[in-house]
PDB file of C-alpha atoms in Angstrom:
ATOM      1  CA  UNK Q   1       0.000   0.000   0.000  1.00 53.00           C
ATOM      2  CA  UNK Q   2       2.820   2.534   1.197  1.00 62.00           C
ATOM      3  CA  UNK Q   3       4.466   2.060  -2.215  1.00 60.00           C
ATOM      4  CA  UNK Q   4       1.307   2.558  -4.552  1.00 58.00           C
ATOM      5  CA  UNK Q   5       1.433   5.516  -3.129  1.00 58.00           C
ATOM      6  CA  UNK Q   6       5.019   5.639  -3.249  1.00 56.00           C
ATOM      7  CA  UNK Q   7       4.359   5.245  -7.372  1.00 54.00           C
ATOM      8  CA  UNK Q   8       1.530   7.453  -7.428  1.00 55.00           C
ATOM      9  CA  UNK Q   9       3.791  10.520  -5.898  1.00 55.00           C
ATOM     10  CA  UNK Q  10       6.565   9.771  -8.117  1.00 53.00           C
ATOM     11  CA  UNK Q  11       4.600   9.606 -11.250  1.00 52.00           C
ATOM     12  CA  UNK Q  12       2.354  12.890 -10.435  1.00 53.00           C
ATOM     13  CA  UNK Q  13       5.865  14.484 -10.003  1.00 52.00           C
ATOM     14  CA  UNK Q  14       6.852  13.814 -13.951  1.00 51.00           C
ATOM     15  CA  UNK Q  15       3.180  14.539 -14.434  1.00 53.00           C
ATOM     16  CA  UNK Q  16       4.242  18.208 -12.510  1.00 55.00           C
ATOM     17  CA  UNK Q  17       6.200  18.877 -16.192  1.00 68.00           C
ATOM     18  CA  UNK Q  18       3.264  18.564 -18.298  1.00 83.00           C
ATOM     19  CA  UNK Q  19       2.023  22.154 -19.939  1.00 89.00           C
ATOM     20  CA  UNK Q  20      -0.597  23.085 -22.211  1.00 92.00           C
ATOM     21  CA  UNK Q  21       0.016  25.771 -24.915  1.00 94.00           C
ATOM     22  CA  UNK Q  22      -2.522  27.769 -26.921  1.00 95.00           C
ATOM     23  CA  UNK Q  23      -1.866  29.574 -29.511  1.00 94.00           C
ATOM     24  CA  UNK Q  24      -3.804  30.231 -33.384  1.00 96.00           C
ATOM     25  CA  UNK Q  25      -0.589  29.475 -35.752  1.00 95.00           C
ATOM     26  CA  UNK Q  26      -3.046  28.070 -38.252  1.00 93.00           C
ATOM     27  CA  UNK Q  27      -5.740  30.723 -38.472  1.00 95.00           C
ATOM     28  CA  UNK Q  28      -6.047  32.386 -41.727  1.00 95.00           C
ATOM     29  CA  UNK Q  29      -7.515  35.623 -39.954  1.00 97.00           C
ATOM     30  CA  UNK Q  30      -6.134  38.144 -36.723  1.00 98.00           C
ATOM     31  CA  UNK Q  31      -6.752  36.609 -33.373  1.00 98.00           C
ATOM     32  CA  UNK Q  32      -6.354  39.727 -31.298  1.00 97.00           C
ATOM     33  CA  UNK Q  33      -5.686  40.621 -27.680  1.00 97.00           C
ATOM     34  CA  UNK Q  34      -5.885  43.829 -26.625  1.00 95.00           C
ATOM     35  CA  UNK Q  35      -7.867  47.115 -27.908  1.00 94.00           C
ATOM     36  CA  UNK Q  36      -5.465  48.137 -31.232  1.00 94.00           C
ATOM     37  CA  UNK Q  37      -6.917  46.117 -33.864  1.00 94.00           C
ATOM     38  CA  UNK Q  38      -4.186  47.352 -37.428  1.00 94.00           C
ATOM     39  CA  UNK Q  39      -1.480  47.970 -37.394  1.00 93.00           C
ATOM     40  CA  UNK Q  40       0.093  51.866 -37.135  1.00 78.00           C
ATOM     41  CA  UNK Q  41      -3.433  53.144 -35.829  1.00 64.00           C
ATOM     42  CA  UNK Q  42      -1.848  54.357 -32.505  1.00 61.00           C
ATOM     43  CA  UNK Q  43      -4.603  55.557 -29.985  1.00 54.00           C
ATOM     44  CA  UNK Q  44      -6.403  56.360 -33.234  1.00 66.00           C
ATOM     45  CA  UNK Q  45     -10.349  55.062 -33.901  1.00 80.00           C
ATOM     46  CA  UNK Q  46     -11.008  51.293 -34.211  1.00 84.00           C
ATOM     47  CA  UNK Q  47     -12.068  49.672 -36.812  1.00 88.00           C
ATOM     48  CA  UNK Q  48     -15.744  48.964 -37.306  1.00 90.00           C
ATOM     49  CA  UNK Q  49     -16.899  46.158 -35.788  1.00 92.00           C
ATOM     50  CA  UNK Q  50     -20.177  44.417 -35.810  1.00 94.00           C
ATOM     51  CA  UNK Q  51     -20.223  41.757 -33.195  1.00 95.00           C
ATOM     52  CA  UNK Q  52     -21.630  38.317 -34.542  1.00 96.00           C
ATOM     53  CA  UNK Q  53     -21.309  35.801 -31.669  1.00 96.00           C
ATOM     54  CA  UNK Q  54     -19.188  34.260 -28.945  1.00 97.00           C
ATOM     55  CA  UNK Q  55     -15.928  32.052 -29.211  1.00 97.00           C
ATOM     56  CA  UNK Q  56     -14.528  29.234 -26.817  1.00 97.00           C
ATOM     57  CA  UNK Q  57     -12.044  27.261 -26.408  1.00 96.00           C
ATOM     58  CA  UNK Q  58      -9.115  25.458 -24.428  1.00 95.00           C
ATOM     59  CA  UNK Q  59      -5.788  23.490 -24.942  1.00 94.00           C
ATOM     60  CA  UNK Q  60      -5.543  21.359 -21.881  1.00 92.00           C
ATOM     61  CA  UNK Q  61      -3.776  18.499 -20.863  1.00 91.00           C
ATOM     62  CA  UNK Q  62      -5.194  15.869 -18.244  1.00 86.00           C
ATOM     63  CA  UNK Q  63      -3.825  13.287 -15.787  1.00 82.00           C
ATOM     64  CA  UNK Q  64      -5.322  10.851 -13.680  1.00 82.00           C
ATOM     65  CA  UNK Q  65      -4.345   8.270 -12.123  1.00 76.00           C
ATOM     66  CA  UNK Q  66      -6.374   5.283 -10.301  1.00 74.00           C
ATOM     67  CA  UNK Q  67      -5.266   2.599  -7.951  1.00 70.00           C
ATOM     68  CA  UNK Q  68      -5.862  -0.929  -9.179  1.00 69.00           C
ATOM     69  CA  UNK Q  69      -6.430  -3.114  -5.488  1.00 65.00           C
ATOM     70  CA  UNK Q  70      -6.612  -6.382  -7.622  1.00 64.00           C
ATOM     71  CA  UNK Q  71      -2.530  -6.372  -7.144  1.00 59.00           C
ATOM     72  CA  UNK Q  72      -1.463  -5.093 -10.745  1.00 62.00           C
ATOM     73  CA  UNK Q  73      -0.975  -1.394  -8.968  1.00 69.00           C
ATOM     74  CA  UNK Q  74      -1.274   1.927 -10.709  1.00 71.00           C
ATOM     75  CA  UNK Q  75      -3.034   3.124 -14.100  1.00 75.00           C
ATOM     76  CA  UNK Q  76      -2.848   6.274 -15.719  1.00 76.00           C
ATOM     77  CA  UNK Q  77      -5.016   8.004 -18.409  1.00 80.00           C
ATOM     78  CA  UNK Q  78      -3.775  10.867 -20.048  1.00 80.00           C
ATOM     79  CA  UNK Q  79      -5.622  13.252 -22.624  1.00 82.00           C
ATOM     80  CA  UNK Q  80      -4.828  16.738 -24.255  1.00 79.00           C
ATOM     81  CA  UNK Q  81      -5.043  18.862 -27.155  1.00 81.00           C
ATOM     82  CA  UNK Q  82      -3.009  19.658 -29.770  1.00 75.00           C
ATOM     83  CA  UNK Q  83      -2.384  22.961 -31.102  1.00 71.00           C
ATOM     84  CA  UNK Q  84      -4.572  21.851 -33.882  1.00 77.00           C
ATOM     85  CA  UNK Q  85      -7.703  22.053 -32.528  1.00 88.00           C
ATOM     86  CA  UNK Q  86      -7.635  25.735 -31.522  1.00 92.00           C
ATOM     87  CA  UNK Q  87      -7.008  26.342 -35.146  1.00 93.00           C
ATOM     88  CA  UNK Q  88     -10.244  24.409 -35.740  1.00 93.00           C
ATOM     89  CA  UNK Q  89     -12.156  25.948 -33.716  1.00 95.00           C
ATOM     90  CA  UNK Q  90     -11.045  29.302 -35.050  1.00 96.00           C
ATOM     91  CA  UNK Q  91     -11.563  28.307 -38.423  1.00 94.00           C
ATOM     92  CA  UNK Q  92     -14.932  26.574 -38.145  1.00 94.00           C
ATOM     93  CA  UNK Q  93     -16.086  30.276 -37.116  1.00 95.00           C
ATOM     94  CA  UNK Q  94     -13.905  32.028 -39.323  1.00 95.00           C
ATOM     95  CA  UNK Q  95     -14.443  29.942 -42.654  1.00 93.00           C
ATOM     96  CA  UNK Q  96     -13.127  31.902 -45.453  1.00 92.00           C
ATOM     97  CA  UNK Q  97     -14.329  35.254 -44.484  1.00 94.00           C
ATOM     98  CA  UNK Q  98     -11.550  37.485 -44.961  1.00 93.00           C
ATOM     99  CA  UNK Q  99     -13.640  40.364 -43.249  1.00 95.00           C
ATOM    100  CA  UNK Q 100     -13.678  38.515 -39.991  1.00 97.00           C
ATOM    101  CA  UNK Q 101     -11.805  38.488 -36.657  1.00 97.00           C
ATOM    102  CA  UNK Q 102     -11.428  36.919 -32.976  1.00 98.00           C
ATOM    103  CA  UNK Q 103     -11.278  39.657 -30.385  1.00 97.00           C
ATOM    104  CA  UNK Q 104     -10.129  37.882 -27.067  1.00 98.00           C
ATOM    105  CA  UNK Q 105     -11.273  39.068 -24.008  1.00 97.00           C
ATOM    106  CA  UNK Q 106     -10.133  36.029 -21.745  1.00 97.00           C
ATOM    107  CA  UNK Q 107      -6.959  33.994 -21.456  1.00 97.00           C
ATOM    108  CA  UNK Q 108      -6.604  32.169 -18.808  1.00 97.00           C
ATOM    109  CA  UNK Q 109      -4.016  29.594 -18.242  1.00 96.00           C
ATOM    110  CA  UNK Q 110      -4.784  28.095 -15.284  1.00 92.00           C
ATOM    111  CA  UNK Q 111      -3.586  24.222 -13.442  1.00 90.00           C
ATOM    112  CA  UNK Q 112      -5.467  22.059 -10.798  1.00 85.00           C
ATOM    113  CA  UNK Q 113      -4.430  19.122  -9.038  1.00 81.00           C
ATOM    114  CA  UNK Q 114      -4.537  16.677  -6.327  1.00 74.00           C
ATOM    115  CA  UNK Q 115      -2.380  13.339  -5.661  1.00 71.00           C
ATOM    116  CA  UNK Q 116      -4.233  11.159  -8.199  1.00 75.00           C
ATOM    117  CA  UNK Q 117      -4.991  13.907 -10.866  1.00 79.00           C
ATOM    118  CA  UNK Q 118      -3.743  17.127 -12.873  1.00 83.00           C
ATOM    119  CA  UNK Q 119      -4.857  19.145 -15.278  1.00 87.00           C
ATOM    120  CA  UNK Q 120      -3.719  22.274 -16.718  1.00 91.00           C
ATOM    121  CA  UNK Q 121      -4.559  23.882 -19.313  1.00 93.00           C
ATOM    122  CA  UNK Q 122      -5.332  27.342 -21.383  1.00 96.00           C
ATOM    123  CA  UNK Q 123      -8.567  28.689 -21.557  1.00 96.00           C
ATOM    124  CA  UNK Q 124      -9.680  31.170 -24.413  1.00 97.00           C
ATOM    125  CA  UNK Q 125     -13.057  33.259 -24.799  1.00 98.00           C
ATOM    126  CA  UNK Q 126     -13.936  36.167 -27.163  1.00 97.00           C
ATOM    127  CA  UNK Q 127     -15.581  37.062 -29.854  1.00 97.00           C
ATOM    128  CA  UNK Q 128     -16.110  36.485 -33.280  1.00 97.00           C
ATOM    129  CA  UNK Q 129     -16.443  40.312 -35.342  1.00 97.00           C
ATOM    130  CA  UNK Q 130     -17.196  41.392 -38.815  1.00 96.00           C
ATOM    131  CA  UNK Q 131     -14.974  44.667 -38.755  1.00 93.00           C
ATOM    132  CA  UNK Q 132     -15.308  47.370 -41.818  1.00 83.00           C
ATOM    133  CA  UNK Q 133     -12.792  49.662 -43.298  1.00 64.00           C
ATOM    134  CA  UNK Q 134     -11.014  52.005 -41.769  1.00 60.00           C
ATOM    135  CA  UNK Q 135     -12.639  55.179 -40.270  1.00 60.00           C
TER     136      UNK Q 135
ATOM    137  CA  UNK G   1     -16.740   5.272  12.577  1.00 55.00           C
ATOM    138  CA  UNK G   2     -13.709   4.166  11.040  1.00 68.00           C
ATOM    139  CA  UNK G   3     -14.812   5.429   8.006  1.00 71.00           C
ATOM    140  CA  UNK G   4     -14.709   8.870   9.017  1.00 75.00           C
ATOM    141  CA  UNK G   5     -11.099   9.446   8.855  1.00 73.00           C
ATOM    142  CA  UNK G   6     -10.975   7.903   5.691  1.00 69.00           C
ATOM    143  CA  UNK G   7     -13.601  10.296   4.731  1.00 65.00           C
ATOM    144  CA  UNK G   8     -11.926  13.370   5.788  1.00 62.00           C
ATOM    145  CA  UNK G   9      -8.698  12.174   4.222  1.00 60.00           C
ATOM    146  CA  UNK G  10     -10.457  11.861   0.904  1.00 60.00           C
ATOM    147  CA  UNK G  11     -12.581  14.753   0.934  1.00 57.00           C
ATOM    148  CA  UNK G  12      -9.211  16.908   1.360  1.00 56.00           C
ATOM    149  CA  UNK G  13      -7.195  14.938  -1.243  1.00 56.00           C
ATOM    150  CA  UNK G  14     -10.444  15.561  -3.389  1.00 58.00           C
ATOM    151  CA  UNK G  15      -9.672  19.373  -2.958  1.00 58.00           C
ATOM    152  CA  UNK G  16      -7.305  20.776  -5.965  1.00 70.00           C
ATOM    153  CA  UNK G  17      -4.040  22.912  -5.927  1.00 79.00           C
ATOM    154  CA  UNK G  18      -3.424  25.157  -8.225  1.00 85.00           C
ATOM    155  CA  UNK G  19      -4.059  28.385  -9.497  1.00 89.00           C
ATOM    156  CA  UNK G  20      -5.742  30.401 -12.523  1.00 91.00           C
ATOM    157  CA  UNK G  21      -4.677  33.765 -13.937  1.00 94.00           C
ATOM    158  CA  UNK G  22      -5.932  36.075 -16.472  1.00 96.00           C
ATOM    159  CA  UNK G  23      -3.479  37.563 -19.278  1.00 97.00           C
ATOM    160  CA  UNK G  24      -4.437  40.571 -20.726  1.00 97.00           C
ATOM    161  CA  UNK G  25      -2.731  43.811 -22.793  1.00 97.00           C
ATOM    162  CA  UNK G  26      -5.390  46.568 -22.089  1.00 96.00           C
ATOM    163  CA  UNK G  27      -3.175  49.459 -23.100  1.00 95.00           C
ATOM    164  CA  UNK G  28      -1.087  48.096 -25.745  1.00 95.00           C
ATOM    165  CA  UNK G  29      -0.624  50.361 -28.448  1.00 94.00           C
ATOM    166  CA  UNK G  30       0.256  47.573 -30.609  1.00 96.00           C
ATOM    167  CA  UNK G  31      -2.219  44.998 -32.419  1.00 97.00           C
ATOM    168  CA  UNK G  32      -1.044  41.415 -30.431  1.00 98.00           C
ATOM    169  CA  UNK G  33      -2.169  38.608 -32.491  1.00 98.00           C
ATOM    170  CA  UNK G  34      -2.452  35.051 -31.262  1.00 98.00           C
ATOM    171  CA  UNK G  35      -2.265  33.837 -35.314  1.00 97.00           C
ATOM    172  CA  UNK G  36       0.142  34.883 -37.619  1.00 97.00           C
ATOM    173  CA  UNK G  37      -2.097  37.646 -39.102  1.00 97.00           C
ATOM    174  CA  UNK G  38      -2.937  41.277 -38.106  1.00 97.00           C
ATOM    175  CA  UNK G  39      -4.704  43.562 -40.185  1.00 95.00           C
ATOM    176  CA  UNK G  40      -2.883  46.832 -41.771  1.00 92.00           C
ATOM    177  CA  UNK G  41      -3.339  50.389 -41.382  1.00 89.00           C
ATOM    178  CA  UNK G  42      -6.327  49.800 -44.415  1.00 88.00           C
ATOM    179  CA  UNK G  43      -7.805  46.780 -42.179  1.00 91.00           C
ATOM    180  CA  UNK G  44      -6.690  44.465 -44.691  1.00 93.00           C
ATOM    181  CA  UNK G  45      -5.161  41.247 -43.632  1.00 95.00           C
ATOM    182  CA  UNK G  46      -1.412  41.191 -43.690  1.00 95.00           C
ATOM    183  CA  UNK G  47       0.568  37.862 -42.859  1.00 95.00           C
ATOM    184  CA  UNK G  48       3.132  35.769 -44.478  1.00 93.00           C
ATOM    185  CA  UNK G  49       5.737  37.342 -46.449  1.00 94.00           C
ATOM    186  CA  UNK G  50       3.941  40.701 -45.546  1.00 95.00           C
ATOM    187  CA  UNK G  51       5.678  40.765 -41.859  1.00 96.00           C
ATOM    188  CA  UNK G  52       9.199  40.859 -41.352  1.00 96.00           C
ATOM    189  CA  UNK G  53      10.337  39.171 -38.112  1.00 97.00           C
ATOM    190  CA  UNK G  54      12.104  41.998 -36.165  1.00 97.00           C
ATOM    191  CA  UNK G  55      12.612  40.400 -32.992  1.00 97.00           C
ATOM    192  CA  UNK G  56      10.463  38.401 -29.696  1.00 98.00           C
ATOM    193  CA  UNK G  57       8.455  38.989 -26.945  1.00 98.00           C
ATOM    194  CA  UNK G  58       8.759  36.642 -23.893  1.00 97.00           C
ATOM    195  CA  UNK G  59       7.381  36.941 -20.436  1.00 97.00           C
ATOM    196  CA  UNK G  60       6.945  34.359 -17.701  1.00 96.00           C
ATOM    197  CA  UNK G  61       5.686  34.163 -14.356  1.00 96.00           C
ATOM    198  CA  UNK G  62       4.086  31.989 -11.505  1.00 95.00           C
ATOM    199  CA  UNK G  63       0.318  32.701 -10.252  1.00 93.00           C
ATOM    200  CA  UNK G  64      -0.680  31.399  -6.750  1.00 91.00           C
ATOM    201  CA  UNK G  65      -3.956  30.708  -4.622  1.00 87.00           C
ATOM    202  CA  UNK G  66      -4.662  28.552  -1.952  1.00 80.00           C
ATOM    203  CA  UNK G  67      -7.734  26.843  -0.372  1.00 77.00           C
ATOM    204  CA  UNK G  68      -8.949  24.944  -3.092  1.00 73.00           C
ATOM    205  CA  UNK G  69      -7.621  27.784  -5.729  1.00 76.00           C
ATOM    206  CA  UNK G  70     -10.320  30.174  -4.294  1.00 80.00           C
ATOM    207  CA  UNK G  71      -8.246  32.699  -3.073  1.00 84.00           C
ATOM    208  CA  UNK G  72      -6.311  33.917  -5.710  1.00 86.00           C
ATOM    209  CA  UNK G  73      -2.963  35.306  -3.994  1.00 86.00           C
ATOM    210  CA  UNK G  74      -0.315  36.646  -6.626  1.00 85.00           C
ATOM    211  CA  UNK G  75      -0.659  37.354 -10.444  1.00 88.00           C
ATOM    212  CA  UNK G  76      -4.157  36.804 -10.799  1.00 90.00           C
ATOM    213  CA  UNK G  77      -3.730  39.561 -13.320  1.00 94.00           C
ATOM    214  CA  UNK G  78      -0.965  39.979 -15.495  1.00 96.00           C
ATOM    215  CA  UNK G  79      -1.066  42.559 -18.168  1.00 97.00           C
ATOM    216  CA  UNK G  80       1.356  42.778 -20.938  1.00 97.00           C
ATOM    217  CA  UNK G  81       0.638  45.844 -22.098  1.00 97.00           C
ATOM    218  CA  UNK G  82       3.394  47.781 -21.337  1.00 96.00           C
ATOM    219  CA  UNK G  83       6.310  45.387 -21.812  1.00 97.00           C
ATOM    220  CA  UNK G  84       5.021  44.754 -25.311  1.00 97.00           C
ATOM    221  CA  UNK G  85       4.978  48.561 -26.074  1.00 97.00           C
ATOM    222  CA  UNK G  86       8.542  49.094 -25.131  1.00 97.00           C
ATOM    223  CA  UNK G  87       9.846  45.784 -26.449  1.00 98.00           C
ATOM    224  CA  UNK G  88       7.727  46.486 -29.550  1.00 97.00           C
ATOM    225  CA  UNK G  89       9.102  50.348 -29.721  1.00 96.00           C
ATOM    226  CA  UNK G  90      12.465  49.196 -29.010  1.00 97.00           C
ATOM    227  CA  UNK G  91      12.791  46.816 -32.335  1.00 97.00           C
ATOM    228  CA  UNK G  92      11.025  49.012 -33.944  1.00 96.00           C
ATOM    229  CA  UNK G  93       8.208  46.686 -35.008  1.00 96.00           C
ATOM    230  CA  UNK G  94       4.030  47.335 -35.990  1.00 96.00           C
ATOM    231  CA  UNK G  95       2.760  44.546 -34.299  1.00 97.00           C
ATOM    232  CA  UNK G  96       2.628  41.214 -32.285  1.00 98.00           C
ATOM    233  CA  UNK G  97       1.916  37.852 -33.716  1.00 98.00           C
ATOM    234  CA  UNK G  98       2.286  34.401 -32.943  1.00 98.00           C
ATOM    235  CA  UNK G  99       1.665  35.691 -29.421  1.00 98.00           C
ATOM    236  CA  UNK G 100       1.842  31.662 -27.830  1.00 97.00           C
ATOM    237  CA  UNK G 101       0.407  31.025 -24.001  1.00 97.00           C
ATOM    238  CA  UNK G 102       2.036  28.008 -22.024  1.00 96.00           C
ATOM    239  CA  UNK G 103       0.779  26.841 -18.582  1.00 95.00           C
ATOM    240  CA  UNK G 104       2.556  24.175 -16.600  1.00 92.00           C
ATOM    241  CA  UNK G 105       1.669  23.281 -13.260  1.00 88.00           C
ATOM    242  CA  UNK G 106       4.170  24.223 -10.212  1.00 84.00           C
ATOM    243  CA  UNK G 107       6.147  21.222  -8.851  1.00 73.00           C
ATOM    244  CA  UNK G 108       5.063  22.050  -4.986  1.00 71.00           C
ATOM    245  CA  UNK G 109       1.449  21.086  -6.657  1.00 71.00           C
ATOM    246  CA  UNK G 110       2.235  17.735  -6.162  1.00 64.00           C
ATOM    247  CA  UNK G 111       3.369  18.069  -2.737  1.00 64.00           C
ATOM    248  CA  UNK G 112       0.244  20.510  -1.360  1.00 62.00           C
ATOM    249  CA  UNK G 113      -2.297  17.716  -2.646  1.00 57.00           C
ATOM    250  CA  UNK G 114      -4.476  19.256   0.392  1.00 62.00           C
ATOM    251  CA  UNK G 115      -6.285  21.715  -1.100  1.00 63.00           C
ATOM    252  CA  UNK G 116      -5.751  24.137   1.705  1.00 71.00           C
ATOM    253  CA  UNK G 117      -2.080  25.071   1.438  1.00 76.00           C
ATOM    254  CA  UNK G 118      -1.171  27.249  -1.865  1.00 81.00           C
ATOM    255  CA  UNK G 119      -0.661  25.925  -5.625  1.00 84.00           C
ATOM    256  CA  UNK G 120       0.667  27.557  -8.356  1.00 89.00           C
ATOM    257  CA  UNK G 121       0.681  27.641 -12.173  1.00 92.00           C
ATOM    258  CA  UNK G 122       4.059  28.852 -14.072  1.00 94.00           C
ATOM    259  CA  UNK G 123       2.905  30.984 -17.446  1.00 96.00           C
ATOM    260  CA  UNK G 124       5.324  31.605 -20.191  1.00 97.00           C
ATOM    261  CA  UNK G 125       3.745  33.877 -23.030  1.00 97.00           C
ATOM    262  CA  UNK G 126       5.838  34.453 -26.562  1.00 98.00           C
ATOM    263  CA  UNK G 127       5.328  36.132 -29.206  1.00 98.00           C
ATOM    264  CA  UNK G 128       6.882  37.427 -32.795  1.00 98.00           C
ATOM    265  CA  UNK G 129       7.499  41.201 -33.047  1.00 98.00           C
ATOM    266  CA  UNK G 130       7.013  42.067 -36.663  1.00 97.00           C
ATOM    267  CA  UNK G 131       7.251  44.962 -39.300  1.00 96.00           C
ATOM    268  CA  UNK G 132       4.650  45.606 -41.693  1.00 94.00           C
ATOM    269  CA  UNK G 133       6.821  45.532 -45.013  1.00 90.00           C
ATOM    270  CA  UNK G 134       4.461  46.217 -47.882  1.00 63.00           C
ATOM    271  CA  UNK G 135       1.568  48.173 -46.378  1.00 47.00           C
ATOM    272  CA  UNK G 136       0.208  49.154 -49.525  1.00 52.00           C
ATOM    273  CA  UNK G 137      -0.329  45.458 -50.370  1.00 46.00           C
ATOM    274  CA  UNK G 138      -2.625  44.574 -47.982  1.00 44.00           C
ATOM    275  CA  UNK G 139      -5.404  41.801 -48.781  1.00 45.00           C
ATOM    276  CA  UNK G 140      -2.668  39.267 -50.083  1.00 42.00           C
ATOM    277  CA  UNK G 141      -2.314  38.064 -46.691  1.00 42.00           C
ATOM    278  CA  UNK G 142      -1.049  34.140 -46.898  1.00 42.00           C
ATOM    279  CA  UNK G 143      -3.704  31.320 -45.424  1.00 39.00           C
ATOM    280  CA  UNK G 144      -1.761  30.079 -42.850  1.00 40.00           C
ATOM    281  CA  UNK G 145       1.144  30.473 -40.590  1.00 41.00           C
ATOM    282  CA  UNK G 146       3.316  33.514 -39.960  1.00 42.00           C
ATOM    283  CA  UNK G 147       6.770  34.957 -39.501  1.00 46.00           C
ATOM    284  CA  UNK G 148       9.683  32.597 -38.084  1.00 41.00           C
ATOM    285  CA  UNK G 149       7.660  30.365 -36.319  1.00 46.00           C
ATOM    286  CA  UNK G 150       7.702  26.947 -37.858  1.00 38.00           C
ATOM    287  CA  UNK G 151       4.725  24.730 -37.081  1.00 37.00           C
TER     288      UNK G 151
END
């Protein structure tokens, strides 16, 4: 007993080097944080933007970990993203709309855990916008 | 009755470490783009061969909270803003892109499995600063992808 959780301490502490990463390296169209949404605008007026719904989504990666008491000892299941499905998501709003962009107004990277489980992971929420010209 | 302990054990082992943080770039004079793509002074889409790679953005640091992550205790916030306007100013550059988030969970996690005590959550952000070279050519922007950051 003392060395399943021997095991289970030693594994969550490789599991403690895990990450999750978000990013949009695939998108076709500007993913933007922040309030400057061209480039060389300064504090000038935004661009006009018609707000058409919201956006979600997260890059995480999972770990937990369950006790067998039959004898055989630990088992682990681990799941995650890859950076791939962010740039799904993005692009199954986006399509092929050239006039269209993600304004983010959450990113959160954020990690829980206890002894038998861990999960971290990046967390993003905007919105999707049809913006015009410029002003 | 001997259950009990076992209970109380469990229900605090249930109880998460951790911590959760917001990143955010409220005054940044700069567009910061998460894809490779911004849009140009026109609001046409400019990526691809359009940016010139004129040097990086990095930032890191550790968020903490304690009892059950509910009480956020350091870096709950942490707003870029003004290191990306210097760094930006400094290469001389029009914009962010590639601008990459990376959580990992803190190693003394592991150790405060009881909820109670504080967790943590090391951040690393990154990010392409990049010169708009033909501004007159906006709307050729490429599909994919951006300046020196390989996929």
């Amino acid at each position: 007993m003392k060395a399943g959780w021997l095991a289970a301490l030693a594994l969550l502490t490789g599991c403690a080097t895990v990450s999750s990463t978000a990013n949009f390296l695939g998108t076709s169209n500007p993913v933007l944080l922040g309030p400057t949404d061209r480039v060389r605008s300064g504090a000038g007026p935004r661009l006009a933007a018609t707000r058409l719904r919201g956006f979600e989504t997260e890059a995480f990666h999972s770990f937990v970990q369950q006790a067998n008491y039959g004898g055989v000892g630990l088992s682990s299941t681990t799941s995650y993203t890859t950076d791939l499905k962010l740039d799904a998501a993005a692009q199954g709003v986006l399509g092929l709309d050239r006039s269209l962009d993600i304004r983010v107004t959450d990113l959160n990277p954020k990690s829980r855990g206890n002894l038998m489980s861990l999960r971290v992971s990046v967390l993003v929420e905007g919105e999707v916008v049809r913006v015009g010209g410029a002003p | 009755m001997r259950l009990a302990p076992i209970a109380a054990v469990a229900l605090l082992a249930a109880g998460c470490a951790g911590a959760s943080s917001h990143v955010r770039a409220d005054t940044a004079r700069y567009p910061i783009s998460l894809s490779g793509v911004v849009r140009d002074t026109n609001g046409d889409l400019a990526g691809g061969p359009q940016l010139q790679r004129v040097g990086a953005f990095s930032d890191s640091y550790t968020s903490w909270a304690m009892f059950w992550t509910l009480i956020p205790l350091w870096n709950r916030t942490r707003d870029v803003s003004e290191a990306v306007n210097q760094r930006v100013a400094a290469a001389g550059g029009d914009a962010v892109v590639n601008f990459t988030t990376v959580a990992r969970p803190c190693i003394s996690n592991v150790l405060t499995f009881i909820g109670l005590l504080p967790g943590c959550t090391d951040v690393e952000v990154s990010a392409d600063i990049v010169r708009l070279v033909r501004p007159e050519a906006g709307g050729a922007a490429s599909a994919a992808g951006g300046p020196g950051r390989p996929r």
